């Protein structure tokens, strides 16, 4: 079964695009959600995070996400250490999930895929892009975040130009109707493809 990576900068529209694949009955694994769930449920992850951030990083069994986010906010090294705890656990969880699927292909959605090297494990990779101004507007509307917060998070991701060169498909997410057509086109190509898309 093919695994198709789906990535894009924050607010580019990954989850929106993923929902269009779901409309074609394609199963979607959302790595960031899985990571969050594993932080809530895995005692192994809990212990590793406490070792890295201290006792206050968990309130009983639940992570203190605000504290963890504030610690990694301006510290790329600490962010990378956190990712090194979460990513292998997500990879294992994904493999278990994949084993249960029976479609032609699945979508693996992750905010950082090229940055982590995770893209190498996918058969093809899709990048979702949208102009930065539009992404900021969408995120302000969705999350009520400040522009500086959004830009800080953007700084932890590679820019679209670098990622575009590594992607097999690029979806330009401006008008939803056009985005849906692009998804349809890619879906058809993947279904028809042998090894070359
Ligand atoms: P994040 O990186 O935060 O996970 P994302 O890349 O998954 O975000 P979405 O959540 O899909 O992005 O989209 C961000 C917001 O923009 C959502 O509120 C979504 O409904 C809206 N949105 C996405 N695409 C469009 C579009 N083409 N037109 C209008 N609104 C859009």
Coordinates of C-alpha atoms and ligand atoms in Angstrom, one line a residue:
X1 CA 0.0 0.0 0.0
X2 CA 1.3 3.4 -0.9
X3 CA 1.9 6.0 1.8
X4 CA 1.5 9.6 0.6
X5 CA 3.1 12.3 2.8
X6 CA 1.1 15.5 3.1
X7 CA 2.8 18.5 4.6
X8 CA 2.8 22.3 4.5
X9 CA 3.5 25.3 6.7
X10 CA 1.2 26.2 9.5
X11 CA -2.1 27.4 8.3
X12 CA -1.4 26.4 4.7
X13 CA -4.5 24.1 4.7
X14 CA -3.1 20.5 5.3
X15 CA -6.1 19.4 7.3
X16 CA -8.5 21.0 4.8
X17 CA -6.8 19.2 2.0
X18 CA -6.7 15.9 4.0
X19 CA -10.5 16.1 4.4
X20 CA -10.8 16.2 0.6
X21 CA -8.8 13.0 0.3
X22 CA -11.2 11.5 3.0
X23 CA -14.1 12.3 0.6
X24 CA -12.5 9.8 -1.7
X25 CA -12.5 7.2 1.1
X26 CA -8.7 7.6 1.6
X27 CA -7.7 7.0 5.2
X28 CA -5.8 9.9 6.8
X29 CA -3.3 9.6 9.7
X30 CA -2.7 13.0 11.3
X31 CA 0.8 12.7 12.9
X32 CA 0.5 15.8 15.0
X33 CA -2.8 14.7 16.6
X34 CA -1.3 11.2 17.2
X35 CA 1.7 12.8 18.9
X36 CA -0.6 14.8 21.2
X37 CA -2.6 11.7 22.0
X38 CA 0.5 9.7 22.8
X39 CA 1.7 12.5 25.2
X40 CA -1.6 11.9 27.1
X41 CA -1.5 8.1 27.1
X42 CA 2.0 6.8 27.0
X43 CA 3.8 6.5 30.3
X44 CA 7.1 6.0 28.5
X45 CA 6.7 9.4 26.8
X46 CA 5.5 11.0 30.0
X47 CA 8.7 9.9 31.8
X48 CA 11.0 11.1 29.0
X49 CA 9.3 14.5 28.9
X50 CA 9.6 14.9 32.7
X51 CA 13.3 14.0 32.4
X52 CA 13.7 16.7 29.8
X53 CA 11.4 19.5 31.2
X54 CA 11.0 18.7 34.9
X55 CA 8.2 17.5 37.1
X56 CA 6.0 20.5 36.3
X57 CA 5.7 19.4 32.7
X58 CA 2.9 17.0 33.7
X59 CA -0.1 17.6 36.0
X60 CA -0.9 14.1 37.1
X61 CA -1.2 12.2 33.9
X62 CA -1.7 15.1 31.5
X63 CA 1.0 17.2 29.9
X64 CA 1.2 20.8 30.8
X65 CA 1.2 21.9 27.2
X66 CA 1.5 25.6 27.9
X67 CA 4.7 25.1 29.9
X68 CA 6.2 22.8 27.3
X69 CA 5.3 25.1 24.5
X70 CA 6.8 28.1 26.3
X71 CA 10.0 26.2 26.9
X72 CA 10.5 25.2 23.3
X73 CA 9.2 28.5 21.9
X74 CA 12.6 30.1 21.5
X75 CA 14.8 27.0 21.9
X76 CA 15.4 25.0 18.7
X77 CA 17.6 22.5 20.5
X78 CA 15.0 21.7 23.1
X79 CA 12.3 21.5 20.4
X80 CA 14.5 19.0 18.5
X81 CA 14.9 17.0 21.7
X82 CA 11.1 17.0 22.2
X83 CA 10.6 15.8 18.6
X84 CA 13.1 13.0 19.2
X85 CA 10.9 11.7 21.9
X86 CA 7.6 12.1 20.1
X87 CA 8.6 11.1 16.5
X88 CA 9.7 7.5 17.1
X89 CA 6.5 6.8 19.1
X90 CA 4.4 8.3 16.3
X91 CA 6.2 6.2 13.8
X92 CA 5.4 3.0 15.7
X93 CA 1.8 4.0 16.2
X94 CA 1.5 4.8 12.5
X95 CA 2.8 1.4 11.5
X96 CA 0.2 -0.3 13.7
X97 CA -2.5 1.9 12.1
X98 CA -1.3 1.2 8.6
X99 CA -1.4 -2.5 9.1
X100 CA -5.2 -2.2 9.7
X101 CA -5.9 -0.2 6.5
X102 CA -7.0 -1.8 3.2
X103 CA -7.2 1.1 0.7
X104 CA -5.1 1.7 -2.4
X105 CA -3.1 4.3 -0.5
X106 CA -3.1 6.3 2.7
X107 CA -2.3 9.9 3.6
X108 CA 0.2 10.7 6.3
X109 CA -0.3 14.3 7.3
X110 CA 2.5 16.0 9.3
X111 CA 3.4 19.7 9.7
X112 CA 7.1 18.9 9.5
X113 CA 7.9 16.1 7.1
X114 CA 10.8 17.3 5.0
X115 CA 12.5 18.8 8.0
X116 CA 12.5 15.5 9.9
X117 CA 13.4 13.3 6.9
X118 CA 10.1 11.5 7.3
X119 CA 9.3 12.2 3.7
X120 CA 11.9 9.5 2.6
X121 CA 9.6 6.8 4.0
X122 CA 6.7 8.0 1.8
X123 CA 6.1 6.9 -1.8
X124 CA 5.2 10.4 -2.8
X125 CA 5.0 13.7 -1.0
X126 CA 2.4 16.5 -1.4
X127 CA 3.2 20.1 -0.3
X128 CA 0.3 22.4 0.5
X129 CA 1.1 26.1 0.0
X130 CA -0.7 29.4 0.3
X131 CA 0.6 33.0 0.4
X132 CA 2.0 33.9 3.9
X133 CA -0.4 36.7 4.3
X134 CA -3.4 34.5 3.7
X135 CA -2.0 31.8 6.1
X136 CA -1.6 34.5 8.8
X137 CA -5.2 35.8 8.3
X138 CA -6.6 32.2 8.4
X139 CA -4.8 31.4 11.6
X140 CA -5.7 34.6 13.3
X141 CA -9.3 33.8 12.5
X142 CA -9.1 30.2 13.6
X143 CA -7.0 30.4 16.7
X144 CA -7.1 34.0 17.7
X145 CA -3.2 34.0 17.7
X146 CA -1.0 37.0 17.4
X147 CA 1.0 37.7 14.3
X148 CA 4.2 37.5 16.2
X149 CA 3.3 34.1 17.6
X150 CA 2.4 32.8 14.1
X151 CA 5.6 34.1 12.6
X152 CA 7.7 32.5 15.4
X153 CA 6.1 29.1 14.6
X154 CA 6.7 29.7 10.9
X155 CA 10.4 30.3 11.7
X156 CA 10.7 26.7 13.0
X157 CA 9.7 25.3 9.6
X158 CA 11.5 25.4 6.3
X159 CA 10.2 27.9 3.8
X160 CA 8.0 26.8 0.9
X161 CA 10.7 27.4 -1.7
X162 CA 13.0 24.7 -0.2
X163 CA 10.1 22.3 0.3
X164 CA 8.7 22.8 -3.2
X165 CA 11.9 21.4 -4.7
X166 CA 11.5 18.2 -2.7
X167 CA 7.7 17.7 -3.2
X168 CA 6.2 15.4 -5.9
X169 CA 3.0 17.4 -6.0
X170 CA 2.2 21.0 -4.9
X171 CA -1.3 22.1 -4.0
X172 CA -1.9 25.8 -4.2
X173 CA -4.6 26.4 -1.6
X174 CA -6.4 29.7 -2.3
X175 CA -9.9 29.0 -3.5
X176 CA -11.4 25.9 -1.9
X177 CA -13.0 24.8 -5.2
X178 CA -9.7 24.9 -7.0
X179 CA -8.0 23.1 -4.2
X180 CA -10.6 20.3 -4.4
X181 CA -9.9 19.9 -8.1
X182 CA -6.2 19.7 -7.5
X183 CA -6.8 16.9 -4.9
X184 CA -9.0 15.1 -7.4
X185 CA -6.2 15.3 -10.1
X186 CA -3.6 14.0 -7.7
X187 CA -5.9 11.2 -6.4
X188 CA -6.4 10.0 -10.0
X189 CA -2.6 10.2 -10.7
X190 CA -1.8 8.1 -7.6
X191 CA -4.4 5.5 -8.5
X192 CA -3.1 5.2 -12.1
X193 CA 0.6 5.4 -11.2
X194 CA 2.9 2.5 -11.2
X195 CA 6.2 3.7 -9.7
X196 CA 6.2 7.0 -11.6
X197 CA 3.7 9.7 -10.7
Ligands
LIG1 P1 -2.0 23.8 11.1 O1 -0.7 24.0 10.6 O2 -2.3 24.8 12.2 O3 -2.4 22.4 11.5 P2 -3.3 23.5 8.6 O4 -2.2 23.6 7.6 O5 -3.8 22.1 8.8 O6 -3.1 24.2 9.9 P3 -6.1 24.1 8.1 O7 -6.5 23.9 9.6 O8 -6.6 23.2 7.1 O9 -4.5 24.3 8.0 O10 -6.5 25.6 7.7 C1 -6.3 26.7 8.5 C2 -7.6 27.5 8.6 O11 -7.8 28.1 7.3 C3 -8.8 26.7 8.9 O12 -9.7 27.5 9.7 C4 -9.5 26.4 7.6 O13 -10.9 26.2 7.6 C5 -9.1 27.7 6.8 N1 -8.9 27.4 5.3 C6 -8.0 26.5 4.8 N2 -8.0 26.5 3.5 C7 -8.9 27.6 3.1 C8 -9.3 28.1 1.9 N3 -8.8 27.7 0.7 N4 -10.1 29.2 1.9 C9 -10.6 29.6 3.1 N5 -10.2 29.2 4.3 C10 -9.4 28.1 4.4

